[in-house]
């Protein structure tokens, strides 16, 4: 049986509504860059959100970088450590697969609640995201990291974003 902080963290990460809000925060960050370039928000972008912002090490790497630094900054080696900062990011593919069901539950909630909409095969959001008040520090950090990650992604081509993360195409299986 889990107790205290561990149980609280587990409950947060299992909450598909939090995932939906994180995707909304990501989409708003992404779309805020739309005037700079006409990038379209794809499913590939959205499936990357939870594996990066729910994992503590990658979330901290995102949060400690300035927004102007860009996504590539999380790949820089930290000279204080002997381990590259990006080792967690390079495990993104196994985390994408492990979080696939949770990601799609969260995306369904985001669409059902009209936080994100699907138009012509791409995602958009017309509701402005504002960080909620009176939330736990961990939840706040997840949402801030999602927004920053979206801002970075919005300034990159799809290919560049997925390549920097080391994402391999997922092979979804559909059962009829």
mmCIF file of C-alpha atoms in Angstrom:
data_model
loop_
_atom_site.group_PDB
_atom_site.id
_atom_site.type_symbol
_atom_site.label_atom_id
_atom_site.label_comp_id
_atom_site.label_asym_id
_atom_site.label_seq_id
_atom_site.Cartn_x
_atom_site.Cartn_y
_atom_site.Cartn_z
ATOM 1 C CA UNK A 1 0.000 0.000 0.000
ATOM 2 C CA UNK A 2 1.334 3.443 -0.941
ATOM 3 C CA UNK A 3 1.285 6.246 1.541
ATOM 4 C CA UNK A 4 1.806 9.997 1.684
ATOM 5 C CA UNK A 5 3.771 11.697 -1.058
ATOM 6 C CA UNK A 6 4.213 8.565 -3.160
ATOM 7 C CA UNK A 7 0.457 7.973 -3.262
ATOM 8 C CA UNK A 8 -0.182 11.636 -4.099
ATOM 9 C CA UNK A 9 2.331 11.523 -6.977
ATOM 10 C CA UNK A 10 0.792 8.282 -8.284
ATOM 11 C CA UNK A 11 -2.706 9.808 -8.196
ATOM 12 C CA UNK A 12 -1.526 12.908 -10.073
ATOM 13 C CA UNK A 13 0.121 10.884 -12.819
ATOM 14 C CA UNK A 14 -2.917 8.620 -13.234
ATOM 15 C CA UNK A 15 -5.279 11.571 -13.620
ATOM 16 C CA UNK A 16 -6.336 11.839 -17.288
ATOM 17 C CA UNK A 17 -7.905 15.261 -16.605
ATOM 18 C CA UNK A 18 -4.483 16.609 -15.627
ATOM 19 C CA UNK A 19 -3.121 15.108 -18.846
ATOM 20 C CA UNK A 20 -5.849 16.908 -20.789
ATOM 21 C CA UNK A 21 -4.922 20.220 -19.184
ATOM 22 C CA UNK A 22 -1.219 19.567 -19.857
ATOM 23 C CA UNK A 23 -2.038 18.993 -23.543
ATOM 24 C CA UNK A 24 -4.063 22.208 -23.539
ATOM 25 C CA UNK A 25 -1.106 24.091 -22.003
ATOM 26 C CA UNK A 26 1.195 22.559 -24.634
ATOM 27 C CA UNK A 27 -1.188 23.518 -27.459
ATOM 28 C CA UNK A 28 -1.392 27.103 -26.240
ATOM 29 C CA UNK A 29 2.399 27.357 -26.061
ATOM 30 C CA UNK A 30 2.656 25.827 -29.536
ATOM 31 C CA UNK A 31 -0.003 28.044 -31.084
ATOM 32 C CA UNK A 32 1.466 31.201 -29.515
ATOM 33 C CA UNK A 33 4.324 30.824 -32.020
ATOM 34 C CA UNK A 34 1.953 30.535 -34.992
ATOM 35 C CA UNK A 35 2.516 34.126 -36.111
ATOM 36 C CA UNK A 36 6.217 33.329 -36.575
ATOM 37 C CA UNK A 37 5.519 30.308 -38.768
ATOM 38 C CA UNK A 38 2.489 28.363 -39.834
ATOM 39 C CA UNK A 39 3.227 25.109 -38.027
ATOM 40 C CA UNK A 40 0.329 22.768 -37.531
ATOM 41 C CA UNK A 41 -0.223 20.964 -34.235
ATOM 42 C CA UNK A 42 -0.174 17.232 -34.937
ATOM 43 C CA UNK A 43 -0.933 14.077 -33.028
ATOM 44 C CA UNK A 44 2.833 13.473 -32.891
ATOM 45 C CA UNK A 45 3.251 16.659 -30.898
ATOM 46 C CA UNK A 46 0.513 15.781 -28.447
ATOM 47 C CA UNK A 47 1.660 12.208 -27.788
ATOM 48 C CA UNK A 48 5.064 13.543 -26.730
ATOM 49 C CA UNK A 49 3.700 15.800 -23.996
ATOM 50 C CA UNK A 50 2.900 13.453 -21.106
ATOM 51 C CA UNK A 51 6.016 11.257 -21.395
ATOM 52 C CA UNK A 52 8.147 14.401 -21.094
ATOM 53 C CA UNK A 53 6.280 16.428 -18.475
ATOM 54 C CA UNK A 54 5.235 13.536 -16.229
ATOM 55 C CA UNK A 55 8.789 12.190 -15.960
ATOM 56 C CA UNK A 56 10.484 14.156 -13.184
ATOM 57 C CA UNK A 57 13.965 14.420 -14.695
ATOM 58 C CA UNK A 58 12.828 15.581 -18.134
ATOM 59 C CA UNK A 59 10.299 17.965 -16.524
ATOM 60 C CA UNK A 60 13.060 19.525 -14.410
ATOM 61 C CA UNK A 61 15.319 19.836 -17.461
ATOM 62 C CA UNK A 62 12.542 21.701 -19.276
ATOM 63 C CA UNK A 63 11.745 23.952 -16.327
ATOM 64 C CA UNK A 64 15.320 24.972 -15.591
ATOM 65 C CA UNK A 65 15.912 26.202 -19.153
ATOM 66 C CA UNK A 66 14.860 29.660 -20.263
ATOM 67 C CA UNK A 67 12.064 29.777 -22.802
ATOM 68 C CA UNK A 68 14.427 31.536 -25.226
ATOM 69 C CA UNK A 69 16.951 28.659 -24.955
ATOM 70 C CA UNK A 70 14.837 26.273 -26.990
ATOM 71 C CA UNK A 71 14.368 22.526 -26.911
ATOM 72 C CA UNK A 72 17.916 21.758 -27.989
ATOM 73 C CA UNK A 73 19.150 23.224 -24.686
ATOM 74 C CA UNK A 74 17.929 20.158 -22.793
ATOM 75 C CA UNK A 75 20.365 18.096 -24.850
ATOM 76 C CA UNK A 76 23.384 20.058 -23.634
ATOM 77 C CA UNK A 77 25.753 18.182 -21.363
ATOM 78 C CA UNK A 78 25.843 19.479 -17.815
ATOM 79 C CA UNK A 79 29.527 19.813 -16.956
ATOM 80 C CA UNK A 80 28.769 19.272 -13.257
ATOM 81 C CA UNK A 81 27.521 15.752 -13.993
ATOM 82 C CA UNK A 82 29.253 12.923 -15.766
ATOM 83 C CA UNK A 83 25.935 11.865 -17.268
ATOM 84 C CA UNK A 84 24.487 13.639 -20.273
ATOM 85 C CA UNK A 85 21.337 15.618 -19.541
ATOM 86 C CA UNK A 86 19.559 13.978 -22.440
ATOM 87 C CA UNK A 87 19.737 10.347 -21.348
ATOM 88 C CA UNK A 88 16.176 10.596 -20.075
ATOM 89 C CA UNK A 89 15.001 12.127 -23.339
ATOM 90 C CA UNK A 90 16.601 9.334 -25.334
ATOM 91 C CA UNK A 91 14.316 6.869 -23.572
ATOM 92 C CA UNK A 92 11.313 8.723 -24.983
ATOM 93 C CA UNK A 93 10.202 5.847 -27.204
ATOM 94 C CA UNK A 94 9.618 3.393 -24.365
ATOM 95 C CA UNK A 95 7.809 6.103 -22.408
ATOM 96 C CA UNK A 96 5.617 6.906 -25.432
ATOM 97 C CA UNK A 97 4.560 3.266 -25.625
ATOM 98 C CA UNK A 98 4.099 2.933 -21.868
ATOM 99 C CA UNK A 99 1.890 6.027 -21.699
ATOM 100 C CA UNK A 100 -0.066 5.452 -24.902
ATOM 101 C CA UNK A 101 -3.386 4.558 -23.217
ATOM 102 C CA UNK A 102 -3.125 7.393 -20.685
ATOM 103 C CA UNK A 103 -2.190 9.848 -23.448
ATOM 104 C CA UNK A 104 -5.222 8.955 -25.560
ATOM 105 C CA UNK A 105 -7.574 9.054 -22.540
ATOM 106 C CA UNK A 106 -6.259 12.543 -21.792
ATOM 107 C CA UNK A 107 -6.591 13.630 -25.408
ATOM 108 C CA UNK A 108 -10.196 12.363 -25.505
ATOM 109 C CA UNK A 109 -10.986 14.412 -22.388
ATOM 110 C CA UNK A 110 -9.310 17.510 -23.854
ATOM 111 C CA UNK A 111 -11.409 17.182 -27.016
ATOM 112 C CA UNK A 112 -14.639 16.367 -25.129
ATOM 113 C CA UNK A 113 -14.148 19.422 -22.890
ATOM 114 C CA UNK A 114 -13.345 21.562 -25.936
ATOM 115 C CA UNK A 115 -9.896 22.470 -24.605
ATOM 116 C CA UNK A 116 -8.486 21.183 -27.898
ATOM 117 C CA UNK A 117 -10.312 20.630 -31.162
ATOM 118 C CA UNK A 118 -9.514 18.594 -34.236
ATOM 119 C CA UNK A 119 -9.915 20.325 -37.589
ATOM 120 C CA UNK A 120 -8.851 18.838 -40.929
ATOM 121 C CA UNK A 121 -6.523 16.356 -39.230
ATOM 122 C CA UNK A 122 -4.731 18.958 -37.080
ATOM 123 C CA UNK A 123 -5.320 20.181 -33.564
ATOM 124 C CA UNK A 124 -6.092 23.677 -32.405
ATOM 125 C CA UNK A 125 -7.339 25.447 -29.313
ATOM 126 C CA UNK A 126 -9.301 28.646 -29.090
ATOM 127 C CA UNK A 127 -9.493 28.768 -25.292
ATOM 128 C CA UNK A 128 -6.721 30.734 -23.612
ATOM 129 C CA UNK A 129 -4.744 28.738 -21.078
ATOM 130 C CA UNK A 130 -4.162 30.270 -17.669
ATOM 131 C CA UNK A 131 -2.317 28.464 -14.908
ATOM 132 C CA UNK A 132 -4.906 27.538 -12.247
ATOM 133 C CA UNK A 133 -4.480 28.884 -8.722
ATOM 134 C CA UNK A 134 -4.289 26.725 -5.615
ATOM 135 C CA UNK A 135 -2.712 23.685 -7.240
ATOM 136 C CA UNK A 136 0.097 21.524 -5.948
ATOM 137 C CA UNK A 137 3.665 22.451 -6.854
ATOM 138 C CA UNK A 138 4.038 19.271 -8.888
ATOM 139 C CA UNK A 139 0.885 19.956 -10.889
ATOM 140 C CA UNK A 140 1.995 23.550 -11.481
ATOM 141 C CA UNK A 141 5.395 22.326 -12.692
ATOM 142 C CA UNK A 142 3.784 19.817 -15.066
ATOM 143 C CA UNK A 143 1.626 22.533 -16.625
ATOM 144 C CA UNK A 144 4.467 25.062 -16.850
ATOM 145 C CA UNK A 145 6.722 22.470 -18.484
ATOM 146 C CA UNK A 146 3.968 21.548 -20.962
ATOM 147 C CA UNK A 147 3.469 25.172 -21.960
ATOM 148 C CA UNK A 148 7.211 25.761 -22.397
ATOM 149 C CA UNK A 149 7.617 22.529 -24.364
ATOM 150 C CA UNK A 150 4.759 23.640 -26.632
ATOM 151 C CA UNK A 151 6.387 27.023 -27.146
ATOM 152 C CA UNK A 152 9.616 25.325 -28.177
ATOM 153 C CA UNK A 153 7.823 22.846 -30.457
ATOM 154 C CA UNK A 154 5.897 25.656 -32.145
ATOM 155 C CA UNK A 155 9.153 27.179 -33.324
ATOM 156 C CA UNK A 156 10.465 23.980 -34.916
ATOM 157 C CA UNK A 157 9.503 21.908 -37.923
ATOM 158 C CA UNK A 158 7.792 18.614 -37.078
ATOM 159 C CA UNK A 159 10.831 16.717 -38.303
ATOM 160 C CA UNK A 160 13.227 18.794 -36.186
ATOM 161 C CA UNK A 161 11.075 18.443 -33.052
ATOM 162 C CA UNK A 162 10.764 14.672 -33.346
ATOM 163 C CA UNK A 163 14.424 14.259 -34.307
ATOM 164 C CA UNK A 164 15.680 16.300 -31.347
ATOM 165 C CA UNK A 165 13.606 14.104 -29.042
ATOM 166 C CA UNK A 166 14.665 10.921 -30.815
ATOM 167 C CA UNK A 167 11.060 9.848 -31.427
ATOM 168 C CA UNK A 168 10.515 6.781 -33.560
ATOM 169 C CA UNK A 169 7.122 6.281 -35.236
ATOM 170 C CA UNK A 170 4.657 4.427 -33.021
ATOM 171 C CA UNK A 171 2.993 1.387 -34.424
ATOM 172 C CA UNK A 172 -0.553 1.556 -33.170
ATOM 173 C CA UNK A 173 -2.633 -1.539 -33.449
ATOM 174 C CA UNK A 174 -6.333 -1.253 -33.831
ATOM 175 C CA UNK A 175 -8.667 -4.024 -32.807
ATOM 176 C CA UNK A 176 -11.947 -4.388 -34.631
#
